[in-house]
Amino acid sequence: MRDFSSKTVYQIYPKSFRDTNGDGFGDIPGVIEKLDYLQELGVDYLWLTPFFPSPQNDNGYDVADYRAVDSKFGTMEELEELIKQSGQRGMGIMLDMVFNHTSTSHEWFQKALAGDEAYQSYYIFRDGPQDQAPTNWQSKFGGSAWEYVPGLKKWYLHLFDVTQADLNWDNPRVREELKGILRFWKEKGIKGFRFDVINLVSKPEQMEDDYEGDGRRFYSDGPHIHEYLKELIEDSGIQDLVTVGEMSSTSLKHCIRYSAPWEKEFSMCFHFHHLKVDYKNGDKWALMDTDYQKLKALFREWQLGMQEGGGWNALFWCNHDQPRIVSRLGNENTYWKESAKMLAAMIHLMRGTPYVYQGEEIGMVNAHFPSIEQYRDVESLNYYEILLERGKTKEEALKVLSARSRDNSRTPMQWTGEACGGFSRTEPWLPMSSGFRREITVEAQQRDPDSILAFYKKFIAMRKQYGVIADGAISFLETGTDMVLAYRRTLGEQGLDVFCNLEEKEHPISLSGEQRGGQVLLTNYSPAEGIGEALDGERYMMRPYELLVIALAIP
């Protein structure tokens, strides 16, 4: 039994969480200020995205110093106070470690640029003529994944922004440096680590052009990845902490290895296959209607596959890189509350450890910025220009960004109905969502027992209350309709059936005798009265975006 199976992780994007000093930029004291709120929500770990010194070209994922706090966010003393106060409330702090690359402002890279060959070996430099990159690989943010340095007559690899140079994990000195960083933070009282795009760190010795894609098939889940991760975890002494790896373009087979306890790598891992079901031809920047059949098939494949192989999922819809799920798969208007609740419970009641991204618990929606000038994300700005080059009009390009931009999740947290949503007393670094509504605030929902926030508190508590949710097996059910996802959790004599209507149309489902005789444990419609009587028949008409959770006595 995994001691993190009953836990819930809350992700904080500090830059947009709470600004206490009035500079429009969220800070560590702002997190401290909201600890009582987070404790009341019932979460166990607080994952903070990077607050390390950084030029902020990729909002902190371009790290210039792994052992310090950027003054924009606060001080080391304030971080230590956050660690202390969180622990007093029964919550652990989880740090976000960006070990695939550093900022080009990092001391290591600056020494490499100055000609120090020892530090050049910290990165992936290749000789070559200025007019011919070593390979045709593409950056995740658009353009070539290689940058030429005239002074060195060398190219360096950057799978992300040009200011994010990839580290050379084949160099033992690099791996020792990273182990030391983890030990440093463990000694500070950190209780968990999230590792950014960690399955990309092992590059092939021989690099070749990719004539089928952008190069990722050569470096995802690379040749020494499992060897290096086992070494990192063991030698840094973090086996007893909660760890999660973010896996880019990975496979089920690898995720089982990354998270199976006997492999001694991570506690769990993120994968993103279920969040690509609205990518046309696999292209993030090409819009299409959601393929719900593919979504259901992916949940079945990964839930059952990880269960069979002994792996463990990180359960999530939203994070700092993903659009708001209620805008993406739900309904922002007529069924805003119902769809937000259904989507939340659907993922939280599956097998794995659930993650809540800030604002998800109040149903925050996409930014819907009407102008490119309001965007800040480097990826979005790059792809806006790429879309224009591909022949899109400005209006068409903005429509794509409205659905896909990472800024959708980075708009300031909406605490109150005041100006700037109670996030700050001045203009925030990123504008408030154009979809800002007073009912989508913590202040309004704390007063409403039927709110999305109240619903989150209920099922977060249920995971601790019912062992079947935390540790039960999962199987999938047929309902007689394509647009209802249904699954069963079982543990000993405990059973739980979950039904989720995925759209705003009504759908009838067939019910078994044990389901008709079960107890309605959770629903997203209010009032809930009458549902029990409606279950007496063999068929039940599920309302738009309805969630139905039935507790069973398993013979």
Coordinates of C-alpha atoms in Angstrom, one line a residue:
M1 CA 0.0 0.0 0.0
R2 CA 1.4 3.4 -1.0
D3 CA 1.4 6.0 1.8
F4 CA 0.7 8.7 -0.8
S5 CA -2.4 7.1 -2.3
S6 CA -4.7 8.9 0.0
K7 CA -3.0 12.2 -0.5
T8 CA -3.9 15.2 -2.7
V9 CA -1.3 17.6 -4.2
Y10 CA -2.1 21.3 -4.8
Q11 CA 0.0 23.1 -7.4
I12 CA 0.9 26.7 -6.8
Y13 CA 2.1 29.0 -9.6
P14 CA 3.6 31.6 -7.2
K15 CA 3.8 34.3 -9.7
S16 CA 0.0 34.3 -10.1
F17 CA -1.1 33.1 -6.6
R18 CA -1.0 36.1 -4.3
D19 CA 0.9 39.4 -4.4
T20 CA 1.5 40.9 -0.9
N21 CA 3.9 43.7 -1.7
G22 CA 1.9 45.4 -4.5
D23 CA 4.3 44.9 -7.4
G24 CA 1.8 42.8 -9.4
F25 CA 3.9 39.7 -9.0
G26 CA 3.0 36.9 -6.7
D27 CA 5.3 36.0 -3.8
I28 CA 6.1 33.5 -1.1
P29 CA 4.5 35.6 1.7
G30 CA 1.3 35.4 -0.5
V31 CA 1.5 31.6 -0.2
I32 CA 2.0 31.8 3.6
E33 CA -1.0 34.1 3.8
K34 CA -3.2 31.5 2.2
L35 CA -2.1 28.4 4.2
D36 CA -5.2 28.3 6.3
Y37 CA -7.3 28.2 3.1
L38 CA -5.2 25.4 1.7
Q39 CA -5.4 23.4 4.9
E40 CA -9.2 23.8 4.9
L41 CA -9.3 22.5 1.4
G42 CA -7.8 19.3 2.7
V43 CA -4.7 19.0 0.5
D44 CA -1.5 17.3 1.7
Y45 CA 1.3 18.7 -0.5
L46 CA 1.9 22.1 -2.0
W47 CA 3.9 21.9 -5.3
L48 CA 5.5 25.2 -6.0
T49 CA 6.6 25.9 -9.5
P50 CA 10.2 27.4 -9.7
F51 CA 10.9 30.5 -7.6
F52 CA 14.7 30.3 -8.2
P53 CA 16.7 33.2 -9.7
S54 CA 15.7 33.4 -13.4
P55 CA 15.6 35.8 -16.3
Q56 CA 11.9 34.6 -16.5
N57 CA 12.1 34.0 -20.3
D58 CA 10.1 30.8 -19.6
N59 CA 8.4 32.0 -16.3
G60 CA 11.1 30.5 -14.1
Y61 CA 11.7 27.3 -15.9
D62 CA 14.9 28.9 -17.1
V63 CA 16.9 28.5 -13.8
A64 CA 20.0 30.6 -13.2
D65 CA 20.7 29.3 -9.6
Y66 CA 19.2 26.2 -8.1
R67 CA 20.0 27.0 -4.5
A68 CA 18.6 30.5 -4.0
V69 CA 15.3 32.3 -4.0
D70 CA 14.6 35.0 -6.7
S71 CA 14.1 38.3 -4.9
K72 CA 10.9 38.8 -7.0
F73 CA 9.4 36.0 -4.9
G74 CA 10.9 36.8 -1.5
T75 CA 13.8 35.6 0.6
M76 CA 15.2 32.3 1.8
E77 CA 14.0 33.1 5.3
E78 CA 10.5 33.5 4.0
L79 CA 10.7 30.2 2.2
E80 CA 11.9 28.6 5.4
E81 CA 9.0 30.1 7.2
L82 CA 6.6 28.7 4.5
I83 CA 8.2 25.2 5.0
K84 CA 7.8 25.5 8.7
Q85 CA 4.2 26.8 8.7
S86 CA 3.1 24.3 6.1
G87 CA 4.5 21.5 8.2
Q88 CA 2.6 22.8 11.3
R89 CA -0.6 22.4 9.3
G90 CA 0.2 18.9 8.1
M91 CA 1.2 19.9 4.6
G92 CA 4.6 19.3 2.9
I93 CA 6.3 21.5 0.3
M94 CA 7.1 19.9 -3.1
L95 CA 9.7 21.7 -5.3
D96 CA 9.8 21.8 -9.1
M97 CA 13.3 20.8 -10.3
V98 CA 14.2 21.7 -13.9
F99 CA 17.1 19.4 -14.6
N100 CA 16.9 19.0 -18.4
H101 CA 18.3 22.4 -18.9
T102 CA 19.5 25.6 -17.2
S103 CA 19.2 29.2 -18.2
T104 CA 22.0 30.5 -20.4
S105 CA 22.4 33.0 -17.5
H106 CA 23.5 30.2 -15.2
E107 CA 27.1 30.4 -13.9
W108 CA 27.9 27.1 -15.6
F109 CA 26.8 28.2 -19.0
Q110 CA 28.5 31.6 -18.7
K111 CA 31.8 29.7 -17.9
A112 CA 31.2 27.5 -20.9
L113 CA 30.8 30.6 -23.1
A114 CA 34.0 32.0 -21.7
G115 CA 35.9 29.0 -23.1
D116 CA 36.1 26.8 -20.0
E117 CA 36.1 23.3 -21.6
A118 CA 35.1 21.6 -18.3
Y119 CA 31.8 23.6 -18.2
Q120 CA 31.3 23.2 -21.9
S121 CA 31.1 19.5 -21.2
Y122 CA 28.2 20.3 -18.8
Y123 CA 26.1 21.1 -21.9
I124 CA 25.6 19.6 -25.3
F125 CA 27.9 21.5 -27.7
R126 CA 28.6 20.3 -31.2
D127 CA 31.1 21.6 -33.7
G128 CA 29.9 22.5 -37.2
P129 CA 29.6 25.2 -39.8
Q130 CA 27.4 28.2 -38.9
D131 CA 25.0 27.5 -41.8
Q132 CA 24.3 23.9 -40.9
A133 CA 22.9 22.9 -37.5
P134 CA 24.0 19.4 -36.2
T135 CA 20.5 18.0 -36.8
N136 CA 17.1 19.2 -38.0
W137 CA 15.5 18.8 -34.6
Q138 CA 12.9 21.4 -33.7
S139 CA 12.5 23.3 -30.4
K140 CA 9.3 22.7 -28.4
F141 CA 8.8 26.4 -28.7
G142 CA 9.3 26.6 -32.4
G143 CA 12.3 26.9 -34.7
S144 CA 15.6 25.0 -34.5
A145 CA 16.6 23.2 -31.4
W146 CA 20.2 24.4 -32.0
E147 CA 21.9 27.8 -31.5
Y148 CA 25.2 28.8 -32.9
V149 CA 27.8 30.6 -30.7
P150 CA 30.2 32.5 -33.1
G151 CA 32.8 33.0 -30.4
L152 CA 33.1 29.2 -29.9
K153 CA 32.3 28.1 -33.4
K154 CA 30.0 25.6 -31.8
W155 CA 26.3 24.8 -31.6
Y156 CA 24.4 24.1 -28.3
L157 CA 21.2 22.1 -28.0
H158 CA 18.1 23.7 -26.5
L159 CA 15.0 21.6 -26.7
F160 CA 13.0 24.5 -25.4
D161 CA 13.7 28.3 -25.5
V162 CA 17.0 29.5 -26.9
T163 CA 17.9 30.7 -23.4
Q164 CA 17.4 27.2 -22.0
A165 CA 20.5 25.1 -22.8
D166 CA 20.2 21.3 -22.3
L167 CA 22.5 19.7 -19.7
N168 CA 24.7 16.8 -20.6
W169 CA 23.7 14.0 -18.2
D170 CA 26.3 11.7 -19.7
N171 CA 28.8 13.8 -17.8
P172 CA 29.1 12.4 -14.2
R173 CA 30.0 15.8 -12.9
V174 CA 26.6 17.1 -14.0
R175 CA 24.8 14.3 -12.2
E176 CA 26.8 14.9 -9.0
E177 CA 25.9 18.6 -9.2
L178 CA 22.2 17.8 -9.4
K179 CA 22.3 15.3 -6.5
G180 CA 23.9 18.0 -4.4
I181 CA 21.0 20.3 -5.2
L182 CA 18.4 17.8 -4.1
R183 CA 20.3 17.2 -0.8
F184 CA 20.5 20.9 -0.2
W185 CA 16.7 21.2 -0.4
K186 CA 16.0 18.0 1.5
E187 CA 18.0 19.5 4.4
K188 CA 15.7 22.6 4.3
G189 CA 12.7 20.4 5.0
I190 CA 11.3 19.9 1.5
K191 CA 9.0 16.8 1.4
G192 CA 8.7 16.1 -2.3
F193 CA 10.1 16.9 -5.7
R194 CA 8.5 17.2 -9.1
F195 CA 10.9 16.8 -12.0
D196 CA 10.3 18.8 -15.1
V197 CA 10.4 16.9 -18.5
I198 CA 12.7 14.5 -16.8
N199 CA 12.4 11.7 -19.4
L200 CA 14.2 13.9 -22.0
V201 CA 17.5 14.1 -20.1
S202 CA 19.3 11.1 -21.7
K203 CA 20.3 12.0 -25.2
P204 CA 21.6 9.5 -27.8
E205 CA 25.3 9.4 -28.3
Q206 CA 24.9 9.7 -32.1
M207 CA 22.4 12.4 -33.1
E208 CA 20.8 12.2 -36.5
D209 CA 18.2 14.1 -38.5
D210 CA 14.5 13.2 -38.0
Y211 CA 12.6 12.9 -41.3
E212 CA 9.4 11.7 -39.5
G213 CA 9.0 14.3 -36.8
D214 CA 10.7 17.0 -34.7
G215 CA 13.4 14.8 -33.2
R216 CA 11.6 13.7 -30.0
R217 CA 11.6 10.0 -30.9
F218 CA 15.4 10.1 -30.6
Y219 CA 15.6 11.7 -27.1
S220 CA 12.4 10.8 -25.3
D221 CA 13.0 8.0 -22.7
G222 CA 16.6 8.0 -23.9
P223 CA 19.2 5.2 -23.7
H224 CA 20.4 5.7 -20.1
I225 CA 17.2 7.3 -18.6
H226 CA 16.4 4.6 -16.1
E227 CA 20.0 4.1 -15.0
Y228 CA 20.4 7.8 -14.4
L229 CA 17.2 8.2 -12.5
K230 CA 17.9 5.3 -10.2
E231 CA 21.3 6.8 -9.5
L232 CA 19.8 10.3 -8.9
I233 CA 17.2 9.1 -6.4
E234 CA 19.5 6.7 -4.5
D235 CA 22.6 8.9 -4.2
S236 CA 20.6 12.1 -3.3
G237 CA 18.8 10.2 -0.5
I238 CA 15.3 11.2 -1.4
Q239 CA 13.8 7.7 -1.6
D240 CA 11.6 8.5 1.4
L241 CA 10.1 11.6 -0.2
V242 CA 7.2 11.9 -2.7
T243 CA 8.5 12.3 -6.2
V244 CA 6.8 12.8 -9.5
G245 CA 8.3 12.9 -13.0
E246 CA 6.8 14.9 -15.8
M247 CA 7.1 12.6 -18.9
S248 CA 7.0 14.2 -22.3
S249 CA 5.8 12.0 -25.3
T250 CA 6.4 8.8 -23.2
S251 CA 4.9 5.3 -23.3
L252 CA 2.9 3.2 -20.9
K253 CA 5.8 0.7 -20.7
H254 CA 8.2 3.4 -19.6
C255 CA 5.8 4.9 -17.1
I256 CA 5.4 1.6 -15.4
R257 CA 9.2 1.4 -15.0
Y258 CA 9.3 5.1 -13.8
S259 CA 6.8 4.5 -11.1
A260 CA 6.7 0.8 -10.0
P261 CA 8.0 0.7 -6.4
W262 CA 10.6 -2.1 -7.1
E263 CA 12.3 0.1 -9.8
K264 CA 13.1 2.7 -7.1
E265 CA 12.7 5.7 -9.4
F266 CA 9.7 7.9 -8.9
S267 CA 6.6 7.6 -6.7
M268 CA 4.4 8.5 -9.7
C269 CA 4.5 10.2 -13.1
F270 CA 2.6 12.6 -15.3
H271 CA 1.8 11.7 -18.9
F272 CA -0.2 13.9 -21.3
H273 CA -1.9 11.5 -23.8
H274 CA -5.4 12.2 -22.5
L275 CA -4.8 16.0 -23.0
K276 CA -4.1 15.6 -26.7
V277 CA -7.5 14.3 -27.8
D278 CA -8.4 17.7 -29.3
Y279 CA -5.1 18.1 -31.2
K280 CA -5.8 17.8 -35.0
N281 CA -3.3 15.3 -36.4
G282 CA -1.4 15.5 -33.2
D283 CA -0.7 19.2 -33.7
K284 CA -1.2 21.3 -30.5
W285 CA -1.8 24.4 -32.6
A286 CA -4.5 22.8 -34.9
L287 CA -8.0 22.9 -33.3
M288 CA -10.6 20.1 -33.6
D289 CA -13.5 18.9 -31.6
T290 CA -12.7 16.6 -28.7
D291 CA -12.5 12.9 -29.6
Y292 CA -14.3 11.5 -26.6
Q293 CA -14.0 7.9 -27.7
K294 CA -10.2 8.3 -27.8
L295 CA -10.4 10.0 -24.3
K296 CA -12.3 7.0 -22.9
A297 CA -9.9 4.5 -24.6
L298 CA -6.9 6.3 -23.2
F299 CA -8.2 6.3 -19.6
R300 CA -8.9 2.6 -20.0
E301 CA -5.5 1.8 -21.4
W302 CA -3.5 3.8 -18.9
Q303 CA -5.5 3.0 -15.8
L304 CA -5.6 -0.7 -16.5
G305 CA -2.0 -0.8 -17.8
M306 CA -0.5 0.9 -14.9
Q307 CA -2.5 -1.2 -12.5
E308 CA -1.4 -4.4 -14.2
G309 CA 2.2 -3.3 -14.3
G310 CA 2.3 -1.9 -10.8
G311 CA 2.8 1.7 -11.8
W312 CA 1.2 4.7 -10.3
N313 CA -0.5 7.7 -12.0
A314 CA -0.5 11.3 -11.2
L315 CA -4.2 12.3 -11.8
F316 CA -4.7 15.7 -13.3
W317 CA -6.5 17.9 -15.9
C318 CA -4.8 21.2 -15.3
N319 CA -1.4 22.7 -14.6
H320 CA 0.6 25.7 -15.5
D321 CA 1.0 24.5 -19.1
Q322 CA -2.6 23.4 -19.9
P323 CA -5.7 25.3 -20.6
R324 CA -8.5 25.4 -18.0
I325 CA -10.4 22.1 -18.2
V326 CA -13.8 23.6 -17.7
S327 CA -13.2 25.7 -20.9
R328 CA -11.7 22.8 -22.7
L329 CA -14.0 19.8 -22.0
G330 CA -16.8 21.5 -20.0
N331 CA -19.2 24.4 -20.4
E332 CA -18.2 27.8 -19.2
N333 CA -21.7 29.2 -19.1
T334 CA -24.9 27.2 -18.8
Y335 CA -23.4 24.1 -17.2
W336 CA -20.2 25.8 -15.7
K337 CA -20.8 24.5 -12.2
E338 CA -22.0 21.0 -13.2
S339 CA -19.3 20.4 -15.8
A340 CA -16.5 21.6 -13.5
K341 CA -17.7 19.3 -10.7
M342 CA -18.1 16.3 -13.0
L343 CA -14.7 16.7 -14.6
A344 CA -13.0 17.1 -11.2
A345 CA -14.6 14.0 -9.6
M346 CA -14.0 11.9 -12.8
I347 CA -10.2 12.2 -12.5
H348 CA -10.0 12.3 -8.7
L349 CA -11.8 9.1 -8.1
M350 CA -9.6 7.1 -10.5
R351 CA -6.5 5.0 -9.4
G352 CA -3.6 7.3 -8.6
T353 CA -2.7 10.5 -6.7
P354 CA -4.8 13.6 -7.7
Y355 CA -3.4 17.1 -8.3
V356 CA -5.4 20.3 -8.1
Y357 CA -4.0 23.3 -10.0
Q358 CA -4.7 26.7 -8.3
G359 CA -8.1 28.1 -9.3
E360 CA -9.3 24.7 -10.6
E361 CA -11.1 24.3 -7.3
I362 CA -13.3 27.3 -8.1
G363 CA -13.8 26.6 -11.8
M364 CA -11.6 29.3 -13.3
V365 CA -11.9 29.6 -17.0
N366 CA -9.5 30.4 -19.9
A367 CA -8.1 33.9 -20.4
H368 CA -9.9 34.7 -23.6
F369 CA -7.5 37.6 -24.3
P370 CA -8.8 39.7 -27.3
S371 CA -5.3 41.0 -28.2
I372 CA -1.8 39.5 -28.7
E373 CA -0.4 42.3 -26.6
Q374 CA -2.0 40.7 -23.5
Y375 CA -0.1 37.5 -23.8
R376 CA 3.2 36.9 -22.0
D377 CA 4.0 33.2 -22.7
V378 CA 7.1 32.8 -24.9
E379 CA 5.6 29.7 -26.5
S380 CA 2.4 31.5 -27.4
L381 CA 4.1 34.6 -28.8
N382 CA 6.4 32.4 -30.9
Y383 CA 3.5 30.3 -32.3
Y384 CA 1.4 33.4 -33.0
E385 CA 4.0 34.4 -35.5
I386 CA 4.4 30.9 -36.8
L387 CA 0.6 30.7 -37.3
L388 CA 0.6 34.0 -39.2
E389 CA 3.5 32.6 -41.4
R390 CA 1.4 29.6 -42.1
G391 CA -1.4 31.8 -43.5
K392 CA -3.7 32.3 -40.5
T393 CA -5.3 35.6 -40.1
K394 CA -4.7 37.5 -36.8
E395 CA -8.2 36.6 -35.7
E396 CA -7.7 32.9 -36.5
A397 CA -4.3 32.9 -34.7
L398 CA -5.9 34.5 -31.6
K399 CA -8.6 31.9 -31.7
V400 CA -6.0 29.2 -31.5
L401 CA -4.2 30.9 -28.6
S402 CA -7.5 31.3 -26.8
A403 CA -7.8 27.6 -26.7
R404 CA -4.2 26.5 -26.4
S405 CA -2.0 29.2 -24.7
R406 CA -0.3 28.4 -21.5
D407 CA -1.3 31.8 -20.3
N408 CA -4.9 30.4 -19.9
S409 CA -3.8 28.8 -16.7
R410 CA -1.5 31.6 -15.5
T411 CA -3.9 34.4 -15.1
P412 CA -4.0 35.6 -11.5
M413 CA -5.8 33.6 -8.9
Q414 CA -9.3 35.0 -8.2
W415 CA -9.7 35.4 -4.5
T416 CA -12.3 38.2 -4.3
G417 CA -14.6 40.2 -6.5
E418 CA -12.4 43.3 -6.1
A419 CA -10.3 44.8 -8.8
C420 CA -7.5 42.4 -9.8
G421 CA -9.5 39.6 -8.1
G422 CA -7.9 40.2 -4.7
F423 CA -4.6 39.0 -6.2
S424 CA -2.9 42.3 -6.0
R425 CA -3.6 46.0 -5.3
T426 CA -1.9 47.0 -8.6
E427 CA -1.9 45.8 -12.2
P428 CA -0.8 42.2 -12.3
W429 CA 2.1 40.9 -14.4
L430 CA -0.5 39.1 -16.6
P431 CA -4.0 40.5 -17.1
M432 CA -6.9 39.0 -15.3
S433 CA -8.9 36.5 -17.3
S434 CA -11.5 38.2 -19.6
G435 CA -13.8 35.5 -18.3
F436 CA -13.5 36.9 -14.7
R437 CA -16.9 36.6 -12.9
R438 CA -17.7 37.3 -9.3
E439 CA -19.0 33.8 -8.8
I440 CA -15.6 32.4 -9.9
T441 CA -13.9 33.6 -6.7
V442 CA -12.9 32.0 -3.4
E443 CA -14.8 34.7 -1.5
A444 CA -18.1 33.9 -3.2
Q445 CA -17.8 30.2 -3.1
Q446 CA -16.8 30.0 0.6
R447 CA -20.3 31.3 1.3
D448 CA -22.0 28.8 -1.0
P449 CA -22.5 25.2 0.3
D450 CA -23.2 24.1 -3.3
S451 CA -20.1 25.7 -4.8
I452 CA -17.4 24.0 -6.8
L453 CA -15.0 24.7 -3.9
A454 CA -17.3 22.9 -1.4
F455 CA -17.5 20.0 -3.8
Y456 CA -13.7 19.8 -4.0
K457 CA -13.5 19.7 -0.2
K458 CA -16.0 16.9 -0.1
F459 CA -14.2 14.5 -2.5
I460 CA -10.7 15.3 -1.2
A461 CA -12.0 14.2 2.2
M462 CA -13.6 11.1 0.7
R463 CA -10.2 9.9 -0.6
K464 CA -9.0 9.8 3.1
Q465 CA -12.3 8.4 4.3
Y466 CA -12.8 5.5 1.8
G467 CA -9.9 3.1 1.3
V468 CA -11.5 2.0 -2.0
I469 CA -10.7 5.4 -3.5
A470 CA -7.1 5.5 -2.3
D471 CA -6.1 1.8 -2.8
G472 CA -8.9 0.0 -4.7
A473 CA -8.6 -1.7 -8.1
I474 CA -10.2 -0.1 -11.1
S475 CA -12.2 -1.7 -13.9
F476 CA -14.4 0.0 -16.6
L477 CA -18.1 -0.4 -17.2
E478 CA -20.3 -0.5 -20.2
T479 CA -23.3 1.9 -20.0
G480 CA -25.0 1.5 -23.4
T481 CA -24.0 5.0 -24.5
D482 CA -20.8 6.3 -26.0
M483 CA -20.9 9.6 -24.1
V484 CA -20.9 8.3 -20.6
L485 CA -17.6 7.2 -19.0
A486 CA -18.1 4.7 -16.2
Y487 CA -15.7 2.7 -14.0
R488 CA -15.7 0.7 -10.8
R489 CA -13.4 0.8 -7.8
T490 CA -13.2 -2.2 -5.6
L491 CA -11.3 -3.1 -2.4
G492 CA -12.4 -6.1 -0.4
E493 CA -16.1 -5.7 0.2
Q494 CA -16.1 -2.1 -0.8
G495 CA -17.3 -1.0 -4.2
L496 CA -17.8 2.3 -5.9
D497 CA -19.3 2.9 -9.4
V498 CA -18.7 6.3 -11.1
F499 CA -20.8 7.5 -14.0
C500 CA -19.8 10.7 -15.9
N501 CA -21.9 12.2 -18.7
L502 CA -19.3 13.9 -20.9
E503 CA -21.6 16.4 -22.7
E504 CA -24.5 18.7 -22.4
K505 CA -27.0 16.2 -23.8
E506 CA -29.0 13.8 -21.7
H507 CA -28.0 10.1 -22.0
P508 CA -29.8 7.0 -20.6
I509 CA -27.7 4.4 -18.9
S510 CA -28.5 0.8 -18.0
L511 CA -28.3 -0.1 -14.3
S512 CA -27.7 -3.4 -12.7
G513 CA -29.6 -4.6 -9.7
E514 CA -26.7 -3.9 -7.3
Q515 CA -26.4 -0.4 -8.7
R516 CA -30.1 0.2 -8.2
G517 CA -29.8 -1.0 -4.7
G518 CA -26.7 1.1 -3.9
Q519 CA -26.3 4.4 -2.1
V520 CA -25.8 7.6 -4.0
L521 CA -22.5 8.8 -2.4
L522 CA -21.9 11.8 -4.6
T523 CA -23.6 13.8 -7.3
N524 CA -22.9 17.2 -8.9
Y525 CA -26.5 18.3 -9.2
S526 CA -28.4 20.2 -6.5
P527 CA -30.6 19.4 -4.9
A528 CA -29.7 15.7 -4.9
E529 CA -33.1 14.6 -3.7
G530 CA -35.0 12.3 -6.0
I531 CA -32.0 10.7 -7.6
G532 CA -32.3 7.6 -5.4
E533 CA -35.9 7.1 -6.5
A534 CA -34.9 7.6 -10.2
L535 CA -32.5 4.8 -9.9
D536 CA -35.3 2.3 -9.1
G537 CA -35.7 1.5 -12.8
E538 CA -33.3 -0.4 -15.0
R539 CA -32.5 2.7 -17.0
Y540 CA -31.5 6.2 -15.6
M541 CA -31.5 9.4 -17.6
M542 CA -28.2 11.2 -17.0
R543 CA -28.6 14.9 -17.1
P544 CA -26.1 17.2 -19.0
Y545 CA -22.6 16.7 -17.5
E546 CA -24.1 14.7 -14.6
L547 CA -21.9 12.8 -12.2
L548 CA -23.2 9.9 -10.3
V549 CA -21.2 8.0 -7.7
I550 CA -22.9 4.9 -6.2
A551 CA -21.5 3.0 -3.2
L552 CA -22.0 -0.8 -3.5
A553 CA -21.7 -3.7 -1.1
I554 CA -19.6 -6.2 -3.1
P555 CA -20.6 -9.8 -2.2

